[in-house]
XYZ file of C-alpha atoms in Angstrom:
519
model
C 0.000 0.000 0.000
C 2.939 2.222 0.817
C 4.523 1.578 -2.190
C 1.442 2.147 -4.295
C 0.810 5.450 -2.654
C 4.420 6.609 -3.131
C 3.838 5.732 -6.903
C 0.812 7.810 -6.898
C 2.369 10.821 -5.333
C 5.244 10.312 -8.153
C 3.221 10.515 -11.122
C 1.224 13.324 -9.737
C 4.728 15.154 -9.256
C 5.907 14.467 -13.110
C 2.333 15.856 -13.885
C 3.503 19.311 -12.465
C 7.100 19.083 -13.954
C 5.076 18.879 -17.274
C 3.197 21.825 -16.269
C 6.271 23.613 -15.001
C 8.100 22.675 -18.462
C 5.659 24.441 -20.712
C 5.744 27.480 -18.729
C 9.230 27.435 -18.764
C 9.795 26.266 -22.784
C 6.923 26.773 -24.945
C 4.947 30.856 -23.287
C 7.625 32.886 -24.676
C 7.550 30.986 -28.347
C 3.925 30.577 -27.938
C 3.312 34.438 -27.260
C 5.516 35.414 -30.366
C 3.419 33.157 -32.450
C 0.059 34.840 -31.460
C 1.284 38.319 -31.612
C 2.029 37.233 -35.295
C -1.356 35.772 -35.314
C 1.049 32.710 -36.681
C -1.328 29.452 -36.738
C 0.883 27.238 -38.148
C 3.736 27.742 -35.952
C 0.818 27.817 -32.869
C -0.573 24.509 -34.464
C 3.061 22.873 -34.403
C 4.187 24.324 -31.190
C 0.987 23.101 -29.600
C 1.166 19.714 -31.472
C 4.594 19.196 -29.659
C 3.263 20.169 -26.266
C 0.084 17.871 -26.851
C 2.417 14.667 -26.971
C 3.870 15.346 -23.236
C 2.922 12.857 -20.987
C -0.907 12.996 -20.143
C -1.550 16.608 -21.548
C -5.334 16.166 -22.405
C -6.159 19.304 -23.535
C -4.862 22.995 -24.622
C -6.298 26.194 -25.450
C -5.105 29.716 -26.683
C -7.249 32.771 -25.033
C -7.039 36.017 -27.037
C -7.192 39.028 -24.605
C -8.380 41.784 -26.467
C -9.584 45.104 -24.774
C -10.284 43.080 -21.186
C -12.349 40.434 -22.800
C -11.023 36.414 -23.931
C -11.527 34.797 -27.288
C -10.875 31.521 -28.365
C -8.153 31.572 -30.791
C -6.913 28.021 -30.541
C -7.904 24.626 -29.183
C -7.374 20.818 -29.214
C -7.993 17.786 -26.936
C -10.714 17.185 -25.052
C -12.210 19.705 -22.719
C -14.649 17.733 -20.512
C -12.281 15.436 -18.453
C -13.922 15.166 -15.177
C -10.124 14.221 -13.407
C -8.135 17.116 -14.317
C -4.825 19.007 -13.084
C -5.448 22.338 -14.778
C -2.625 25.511 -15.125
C -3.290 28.581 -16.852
C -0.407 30.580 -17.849
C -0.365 33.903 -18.897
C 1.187 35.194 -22.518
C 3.283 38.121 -22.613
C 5.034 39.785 -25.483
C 7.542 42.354 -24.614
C 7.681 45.331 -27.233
C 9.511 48.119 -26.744
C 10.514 47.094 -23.567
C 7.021 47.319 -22.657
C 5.336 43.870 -21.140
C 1.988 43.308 -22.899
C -0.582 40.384 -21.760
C -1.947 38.782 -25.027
C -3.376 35.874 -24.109
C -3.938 32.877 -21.671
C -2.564 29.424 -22.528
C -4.837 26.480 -20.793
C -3.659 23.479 -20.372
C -5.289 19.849 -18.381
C -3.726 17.088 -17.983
C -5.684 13.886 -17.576
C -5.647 12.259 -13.682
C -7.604 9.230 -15.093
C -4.495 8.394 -16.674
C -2.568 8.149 -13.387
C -5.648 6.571 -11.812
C -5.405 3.345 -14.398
C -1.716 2.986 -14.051
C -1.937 3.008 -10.722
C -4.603 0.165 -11.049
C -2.603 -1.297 -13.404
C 0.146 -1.688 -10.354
C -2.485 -2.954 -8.307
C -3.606 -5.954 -10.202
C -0.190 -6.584 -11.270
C 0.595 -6.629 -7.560
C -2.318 -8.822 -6.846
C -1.820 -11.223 -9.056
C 1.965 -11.552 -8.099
C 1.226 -11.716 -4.317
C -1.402 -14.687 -5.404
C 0.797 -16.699 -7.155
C 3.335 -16.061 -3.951
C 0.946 -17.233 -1.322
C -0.409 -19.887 -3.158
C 2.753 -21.601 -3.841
C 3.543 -20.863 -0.039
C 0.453 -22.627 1.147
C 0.868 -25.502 -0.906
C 4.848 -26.120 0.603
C 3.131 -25.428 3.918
C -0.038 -28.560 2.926
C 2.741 -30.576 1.949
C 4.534 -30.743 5.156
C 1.779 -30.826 6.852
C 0.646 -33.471 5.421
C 3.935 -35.593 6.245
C 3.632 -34.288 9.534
C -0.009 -34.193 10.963
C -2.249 -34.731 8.139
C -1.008 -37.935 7.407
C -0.896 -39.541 11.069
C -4.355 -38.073 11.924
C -5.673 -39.540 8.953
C -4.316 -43.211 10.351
C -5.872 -42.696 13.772
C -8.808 -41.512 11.935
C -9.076 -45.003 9.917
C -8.474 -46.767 13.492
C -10.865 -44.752 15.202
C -13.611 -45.453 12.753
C -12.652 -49.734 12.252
C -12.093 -49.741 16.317
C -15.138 -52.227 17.405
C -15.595 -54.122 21.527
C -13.952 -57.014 19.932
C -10.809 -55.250 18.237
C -9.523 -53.222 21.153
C -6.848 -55.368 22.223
C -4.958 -54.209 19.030
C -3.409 -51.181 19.768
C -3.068 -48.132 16.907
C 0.640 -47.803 15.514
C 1.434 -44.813 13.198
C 4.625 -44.721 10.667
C 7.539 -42.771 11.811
C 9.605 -40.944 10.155
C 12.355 -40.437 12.726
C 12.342 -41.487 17.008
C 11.187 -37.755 17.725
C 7.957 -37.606 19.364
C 5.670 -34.696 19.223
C 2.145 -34.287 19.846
C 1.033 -36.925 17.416
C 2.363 -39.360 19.482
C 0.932 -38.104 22.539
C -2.314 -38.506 21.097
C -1.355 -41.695 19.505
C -0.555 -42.984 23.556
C -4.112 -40.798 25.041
C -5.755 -43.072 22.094
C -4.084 -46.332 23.301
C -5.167 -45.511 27.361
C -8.390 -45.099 26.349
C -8.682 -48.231 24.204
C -7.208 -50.230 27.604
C -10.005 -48.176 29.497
C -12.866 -48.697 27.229
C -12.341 -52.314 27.539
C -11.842 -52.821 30.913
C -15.198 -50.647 30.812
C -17.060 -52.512 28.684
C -15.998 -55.713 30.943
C -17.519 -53.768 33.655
C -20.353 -53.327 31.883
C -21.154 -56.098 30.916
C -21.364 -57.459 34.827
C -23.548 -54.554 35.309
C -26.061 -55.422 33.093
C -25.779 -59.031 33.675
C -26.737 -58.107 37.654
C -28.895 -55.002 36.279
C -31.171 -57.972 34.333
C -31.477 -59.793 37.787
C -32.974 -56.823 38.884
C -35.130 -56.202 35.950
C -36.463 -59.860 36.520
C -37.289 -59.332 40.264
C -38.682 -55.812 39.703
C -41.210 -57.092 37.222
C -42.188 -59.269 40.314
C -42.186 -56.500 42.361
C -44.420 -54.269 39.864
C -46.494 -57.026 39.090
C -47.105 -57.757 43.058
C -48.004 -53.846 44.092
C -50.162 -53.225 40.498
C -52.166 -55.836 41.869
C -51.959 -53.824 45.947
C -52.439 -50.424 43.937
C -55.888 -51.631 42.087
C -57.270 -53.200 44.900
C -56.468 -49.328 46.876
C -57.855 -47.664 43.684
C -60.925 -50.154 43.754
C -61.116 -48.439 47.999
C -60.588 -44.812 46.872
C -62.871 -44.394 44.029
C -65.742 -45.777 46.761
C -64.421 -43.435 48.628
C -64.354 -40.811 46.186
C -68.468 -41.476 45.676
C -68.956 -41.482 49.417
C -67.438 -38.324 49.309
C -69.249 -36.634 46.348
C -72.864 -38.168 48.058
C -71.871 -36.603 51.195
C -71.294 -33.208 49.410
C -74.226 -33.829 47.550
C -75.528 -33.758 50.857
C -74.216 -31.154 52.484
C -75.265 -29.067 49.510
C -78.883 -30.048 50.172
C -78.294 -29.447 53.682
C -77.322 -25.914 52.882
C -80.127 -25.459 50.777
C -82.700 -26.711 53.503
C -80.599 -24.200 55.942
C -81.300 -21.319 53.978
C -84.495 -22.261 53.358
C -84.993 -22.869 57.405
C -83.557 -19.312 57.759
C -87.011 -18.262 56.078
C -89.034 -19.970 58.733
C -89.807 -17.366 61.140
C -90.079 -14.447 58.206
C -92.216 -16.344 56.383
C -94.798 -17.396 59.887
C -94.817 -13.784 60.448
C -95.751 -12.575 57.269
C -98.245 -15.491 57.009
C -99.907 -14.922 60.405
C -100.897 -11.286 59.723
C -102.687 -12.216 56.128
C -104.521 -15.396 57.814
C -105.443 -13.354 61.291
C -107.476 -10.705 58.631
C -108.847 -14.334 57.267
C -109.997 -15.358 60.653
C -111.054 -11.832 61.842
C -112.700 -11.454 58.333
C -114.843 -14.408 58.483
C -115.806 -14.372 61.946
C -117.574 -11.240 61.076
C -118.584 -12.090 57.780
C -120.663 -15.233 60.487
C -121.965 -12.671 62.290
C -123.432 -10.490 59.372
C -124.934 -13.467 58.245
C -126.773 -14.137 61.176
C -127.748 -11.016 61.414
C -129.111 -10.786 57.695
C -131.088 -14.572 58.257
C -132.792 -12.698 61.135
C -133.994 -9.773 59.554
C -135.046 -11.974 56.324
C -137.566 -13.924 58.821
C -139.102 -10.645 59.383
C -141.519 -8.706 57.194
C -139.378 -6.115 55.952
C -140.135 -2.416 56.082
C -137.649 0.416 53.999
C -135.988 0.600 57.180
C -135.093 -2.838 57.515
C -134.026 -3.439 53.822
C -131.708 -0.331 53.720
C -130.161 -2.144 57.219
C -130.128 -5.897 55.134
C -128.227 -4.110 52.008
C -125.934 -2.451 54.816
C -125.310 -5.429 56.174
C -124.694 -7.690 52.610
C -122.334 -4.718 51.340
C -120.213 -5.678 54.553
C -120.360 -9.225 53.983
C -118.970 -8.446 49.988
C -116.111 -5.889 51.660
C -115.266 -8.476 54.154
C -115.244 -11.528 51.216
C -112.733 -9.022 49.064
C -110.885 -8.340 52.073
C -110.623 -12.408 53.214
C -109.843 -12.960 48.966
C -106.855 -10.523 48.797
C -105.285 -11.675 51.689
C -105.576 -14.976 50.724
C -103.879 -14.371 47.720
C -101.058 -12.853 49.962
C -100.912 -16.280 52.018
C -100.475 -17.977 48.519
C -97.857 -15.749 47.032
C -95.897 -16.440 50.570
C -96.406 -19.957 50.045
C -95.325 -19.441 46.229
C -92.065 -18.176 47.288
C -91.044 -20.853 49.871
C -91.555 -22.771 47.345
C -89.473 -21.728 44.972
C -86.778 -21.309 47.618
C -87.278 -25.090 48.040
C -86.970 -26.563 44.911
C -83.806 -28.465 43.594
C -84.957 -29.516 40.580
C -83.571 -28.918 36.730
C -83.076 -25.239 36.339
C -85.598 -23.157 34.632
C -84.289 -19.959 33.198
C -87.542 -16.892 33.595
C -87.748 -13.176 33.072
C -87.524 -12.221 36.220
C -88.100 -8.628 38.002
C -84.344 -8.127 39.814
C -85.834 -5.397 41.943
C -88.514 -6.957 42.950
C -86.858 -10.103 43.720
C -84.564 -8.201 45.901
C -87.186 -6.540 47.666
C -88.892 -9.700 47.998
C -85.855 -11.932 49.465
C -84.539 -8.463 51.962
C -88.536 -9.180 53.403
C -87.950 -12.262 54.431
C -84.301 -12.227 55.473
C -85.211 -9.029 57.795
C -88.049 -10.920 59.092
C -85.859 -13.677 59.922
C -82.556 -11.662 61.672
C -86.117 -10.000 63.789
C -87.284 -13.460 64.744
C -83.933 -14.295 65.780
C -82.681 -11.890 67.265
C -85.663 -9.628 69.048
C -85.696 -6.193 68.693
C -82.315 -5.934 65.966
C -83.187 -3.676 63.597
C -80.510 -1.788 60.525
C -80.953 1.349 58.219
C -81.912 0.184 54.978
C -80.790 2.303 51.832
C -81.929 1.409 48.582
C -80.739 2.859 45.331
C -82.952 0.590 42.451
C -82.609 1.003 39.087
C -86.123 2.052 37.655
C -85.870 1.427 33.631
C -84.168 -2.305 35.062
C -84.979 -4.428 32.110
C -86.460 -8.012 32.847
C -83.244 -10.424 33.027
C -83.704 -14.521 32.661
C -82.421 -16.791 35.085
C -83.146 -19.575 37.877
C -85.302 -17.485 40.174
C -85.382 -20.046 42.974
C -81.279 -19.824 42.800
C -80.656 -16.247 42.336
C -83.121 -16.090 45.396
C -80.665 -18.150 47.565
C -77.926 -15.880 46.593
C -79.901 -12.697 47.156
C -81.009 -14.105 50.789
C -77.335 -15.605 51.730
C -76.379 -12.170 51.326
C -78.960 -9.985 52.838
C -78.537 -12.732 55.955
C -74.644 -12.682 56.270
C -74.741 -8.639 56.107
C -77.201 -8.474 59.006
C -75.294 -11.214 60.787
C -72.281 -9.633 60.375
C -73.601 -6.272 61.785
C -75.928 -7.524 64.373
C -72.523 -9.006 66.096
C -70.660 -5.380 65.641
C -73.752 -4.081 67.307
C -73.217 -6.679 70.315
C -69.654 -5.832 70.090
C -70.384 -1.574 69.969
C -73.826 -0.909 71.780
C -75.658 1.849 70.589
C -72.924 4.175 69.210
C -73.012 1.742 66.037
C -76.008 2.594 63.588
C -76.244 -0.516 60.978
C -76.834 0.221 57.760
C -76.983 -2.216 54.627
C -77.163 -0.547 50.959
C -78.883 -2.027 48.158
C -77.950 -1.007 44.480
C -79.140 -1.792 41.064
C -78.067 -0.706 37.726
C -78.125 -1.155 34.144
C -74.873 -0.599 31.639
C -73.239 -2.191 28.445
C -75.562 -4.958 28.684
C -75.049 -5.519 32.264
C -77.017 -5.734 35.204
C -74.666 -5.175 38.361
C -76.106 -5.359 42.077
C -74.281 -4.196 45.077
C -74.924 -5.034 48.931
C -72.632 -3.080 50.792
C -73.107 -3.530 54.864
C -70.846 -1.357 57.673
C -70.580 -4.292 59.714
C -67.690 -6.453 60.489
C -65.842 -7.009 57.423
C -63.540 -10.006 56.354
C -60.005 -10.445 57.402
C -57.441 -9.707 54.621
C -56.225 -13.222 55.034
C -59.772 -14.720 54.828
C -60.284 -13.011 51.552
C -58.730 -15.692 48.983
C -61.015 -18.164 50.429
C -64.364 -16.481 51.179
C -65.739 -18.232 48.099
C -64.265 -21.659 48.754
C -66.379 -24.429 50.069
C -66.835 -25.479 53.552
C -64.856 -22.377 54.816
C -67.269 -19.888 57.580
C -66.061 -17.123 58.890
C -69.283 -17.572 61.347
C -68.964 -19.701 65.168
C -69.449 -23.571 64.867
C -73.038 -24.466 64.642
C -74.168 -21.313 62.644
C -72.889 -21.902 59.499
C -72.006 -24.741 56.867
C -69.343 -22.501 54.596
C -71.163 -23.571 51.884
C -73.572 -20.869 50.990
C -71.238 -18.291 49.012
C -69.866 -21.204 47.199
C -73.370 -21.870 45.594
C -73.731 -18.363 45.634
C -70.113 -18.356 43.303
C -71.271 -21.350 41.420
C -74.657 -20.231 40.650
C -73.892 -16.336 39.088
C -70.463 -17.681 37.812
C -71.410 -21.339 35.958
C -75.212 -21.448 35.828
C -75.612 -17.382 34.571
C -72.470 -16.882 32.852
C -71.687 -13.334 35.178
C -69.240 -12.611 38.102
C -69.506 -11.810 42.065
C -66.326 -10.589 43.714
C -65.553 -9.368 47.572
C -64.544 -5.575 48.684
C -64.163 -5.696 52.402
C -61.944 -3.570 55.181
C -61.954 -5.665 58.607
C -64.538 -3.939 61.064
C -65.662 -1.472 58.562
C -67.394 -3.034 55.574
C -68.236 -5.538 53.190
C -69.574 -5.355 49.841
C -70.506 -7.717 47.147
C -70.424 -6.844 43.278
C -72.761 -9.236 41.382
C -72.857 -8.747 37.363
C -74.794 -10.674 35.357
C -75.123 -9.963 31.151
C -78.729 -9.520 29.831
C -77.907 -11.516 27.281
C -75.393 -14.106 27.871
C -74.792 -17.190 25.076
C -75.371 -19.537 28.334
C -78.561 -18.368 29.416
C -79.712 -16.680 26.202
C -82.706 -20.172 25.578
C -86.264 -20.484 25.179
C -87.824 -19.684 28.263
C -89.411 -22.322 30.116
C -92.369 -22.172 32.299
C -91.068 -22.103 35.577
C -94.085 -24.168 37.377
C -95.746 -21.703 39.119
C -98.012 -20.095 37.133
């Protein structure tokens, strides 16, 4: 590269020894000739100059009153690579120095350029023919030294079988000298003594590792047969198990349904006392009408008798209507009772709330005399009708209207009268979902409780007043059975509050309706 750059700087120096020479040689003869306006001795002076080394292109500038004309030119002007030198001409006349003209002369760097490539490849192709001859001396011995040997251990390597390793691996030798050939020749030879005292071992190994094999298979064979006699235990086991849950779900249902008891004998009791009130007077109008139609009647007496029948037909609405409210009661145990397939109705959410906080306040009243909470409800109005299992979303609605008064009827027990209970009911309607809220200031549920308030069997309540499994149905029924979601926001001893969102119209519960058996 040096050497090539020193060449370049050369010819780039003899380029401005040419331009140096015609300065020096040819202005003086040059300006002579154009003061004579003499062409031909111009054309052969510039013909001369023309055949220096590289001189591309010349040109003769007239300079007449401050302005140029072209007088004379050759080569070509358009050479992109170019080393250019103008040079004044002066003719000297009466010893007076006059500027006539401007001699412009190029000479071609591309020319440099290509002998310089011409070095290169030259230098390349020398260098090639160098290292190539090089590298093959330097295959050649090292294929009589290395090459040659590996090649041997290769072929003994690749033939070397269990039964051939008592022959050891010899390689041909030049001289005694060893190297690392032969090092690797004697590694080679250890491992061969090695591999067969190995393989010996080996082979005693698997001969005792088969006597194994044979009394494992006894073995297996022997505790298969234990392990499906145990499995035969376990799986009736495992059905004990899932009847007993089976049970204890039933259980739970007949607890919450128990947990209606007293609500439900109070709000029958006032409904059939108007019933027995009612008729016992509705008796004694009768009578009263039988005695006066014995009687010859006067105006006096019929205006009393149509008194007395308009009473009976008041007091006959009045025993009707609250019959009716003794059968919707009835209606509603009985929907709390059922277990049977699930029957997906339109159902009125805020009047099923309404209907369940009745009879789980009538309850937490029965059971505990004289507790009482602040209810605040906050119902959605334009609530569209939403299907589902009534009877089930029933037992969801009343496990959590009972827990929240539970929950704050102990704080009160715990507080006195500085604690006010409150429970607050919500309902509303967006993107297609119906959310509820209960939301109670009452105890709360320890942050360490809160991963497993949903899981079954697990009570937060004192032994005896609780099975643990009534928000797990409560989980399972608004998770699985209506395709929607409950979740838990709860501070210890200041509240709890339970999100319930169900879609109005859910692939899982989006079916024909059925008729739900009460109607």
């Amino acid at each position: 590269m040096i050497q090539l750059y020193l060449d370049y700087k050369k010819d780039l120096l003899k380029a401005n020894d040419t331009l140096t020479q015609i300065e020096t040689i040819y202005t003086n003869s040059l300006a002579n000739s154009l003061w004579h306006l003499d062409r031909d001795q111009l054309t052969i002076q510039i013909t001369g100059i023309s055949k220096l080394p590289d001189v591309e292109y010349i040109s003769i500038n007239e300079l007449r009153e401050g302005d140029k004309y072209l007088f004379y030119e050759v080569g070509n002007k358009k050479i992109t690579n170019a080393l250019t030198k103008t040079i004044a001409l002066k003719y000297v006349e009466a010893q007076e120095e006059l500027s006539i003209g401007l001699l412009e002369v190029k000479i071609n760097l591309d020319n440099i350029y290509q002998r310089l490539w011409d070095r290169i490849l030259v230098i390349l192709m020398t260098q090639t023919v160098k290292t190539f001859l090089v590298s093959l001396c330097i295959m050649f011995i090292i294929y009589v030294i290395v090459t040659r040997k590996i090649v041997e251990i290769s072929r003994y390597a690749s033939e070397m079988t269990p039964g051939s390793l008592d022959r050891p691996i010899e390689i041909t030798k030049i001289d005694n000298s060893k190297d690392e050939i032969d090092l690797l020749v004697n590694s080679i030879n250890d491992m061969r003594i090695n591999l067969k005292s190995y393989i010996g071992m080996r082979d005693k190994a698997e001969a005792k590792l088969q006597e194994y094999k044979d009394h494992l298979e006894e073995l297996v064979h022997k505790r298969t047969k234990e392990l499906q006699n145990k499995n035969v235990i376990l799986q009736e086991k495992i059905e004990e198990i899932k009847n007993f849950q089976d049970k204890l779900i039933a259980q739970e249902k007949l607890a919450s349904l128990g947990s209606l008891t007293s609500g439900i004998a109070h709000e029958l009791n006032n409904p059939l006392n108007f019933i027995i009130n009612f008729s016992k007077a509705c008796v004694e109008a009768l009578d009263e009408a039988n005695e006066l139609l014995k009687q010859d009647l006067n105006q006096e007496q019929r205006t009393e008798l149509n008194y007395v029948v308009s009473d009976i037909l008041s007091m006959n609405k009045e025993i009707t209507q609250h019959g009716k409210r003794a059968e919707e009661i009835i209606k509603s145990m009985l929907e709390h009772s059922r277990h049977n397939k699930m029957s997906f109705t339109k159902t009125d959410i805020n009047e099923l709330i309404e209907e369940n906080l009745k009879f789980a306040g009538q309850a937490i009243r029965a059971k505990y005399d004289g507790f009482s909470a602040n209810i605040m409800k906050n119902f959605d109005e334009g609530l569209p009708p939403l299907k589902v299992v009534r009877a089930d979303i029933s037992r969801v609605f009343l496990n959590l209207f009972s827990n929240a008064l539970y929950s704050m009827k102990k704080k009160k027990d715990l507080l006195g009268h500085s604690y006010v209970p409150q429970l607050k009911i919500s309902t509303s309607h967006n993107n297609g979902l119906i959310t509820i809220q209960v939301r109670d200031n009452g105890l709360g549920i320890k942050e360490e409780n809160r991963n497993r308030i949903f899981t079954p069997f697990f009570t937060t309540k004192a032994a005896g007043e609780g099975t643990g499994l009534g928000l797990s149905l409560s989980f399972d029924i608004i998770n699985k059975v209506h395709d929607g979601h409950i979740e838990l926001d709860t501070l210890e001893n200041e509240f709890a509050q339970f999100t319930i969102t169900i879609p109005v119209n859910s692939a899982k519960i989006n079916i024909p309706e059925e008729r739900s058996g009460q109607e």
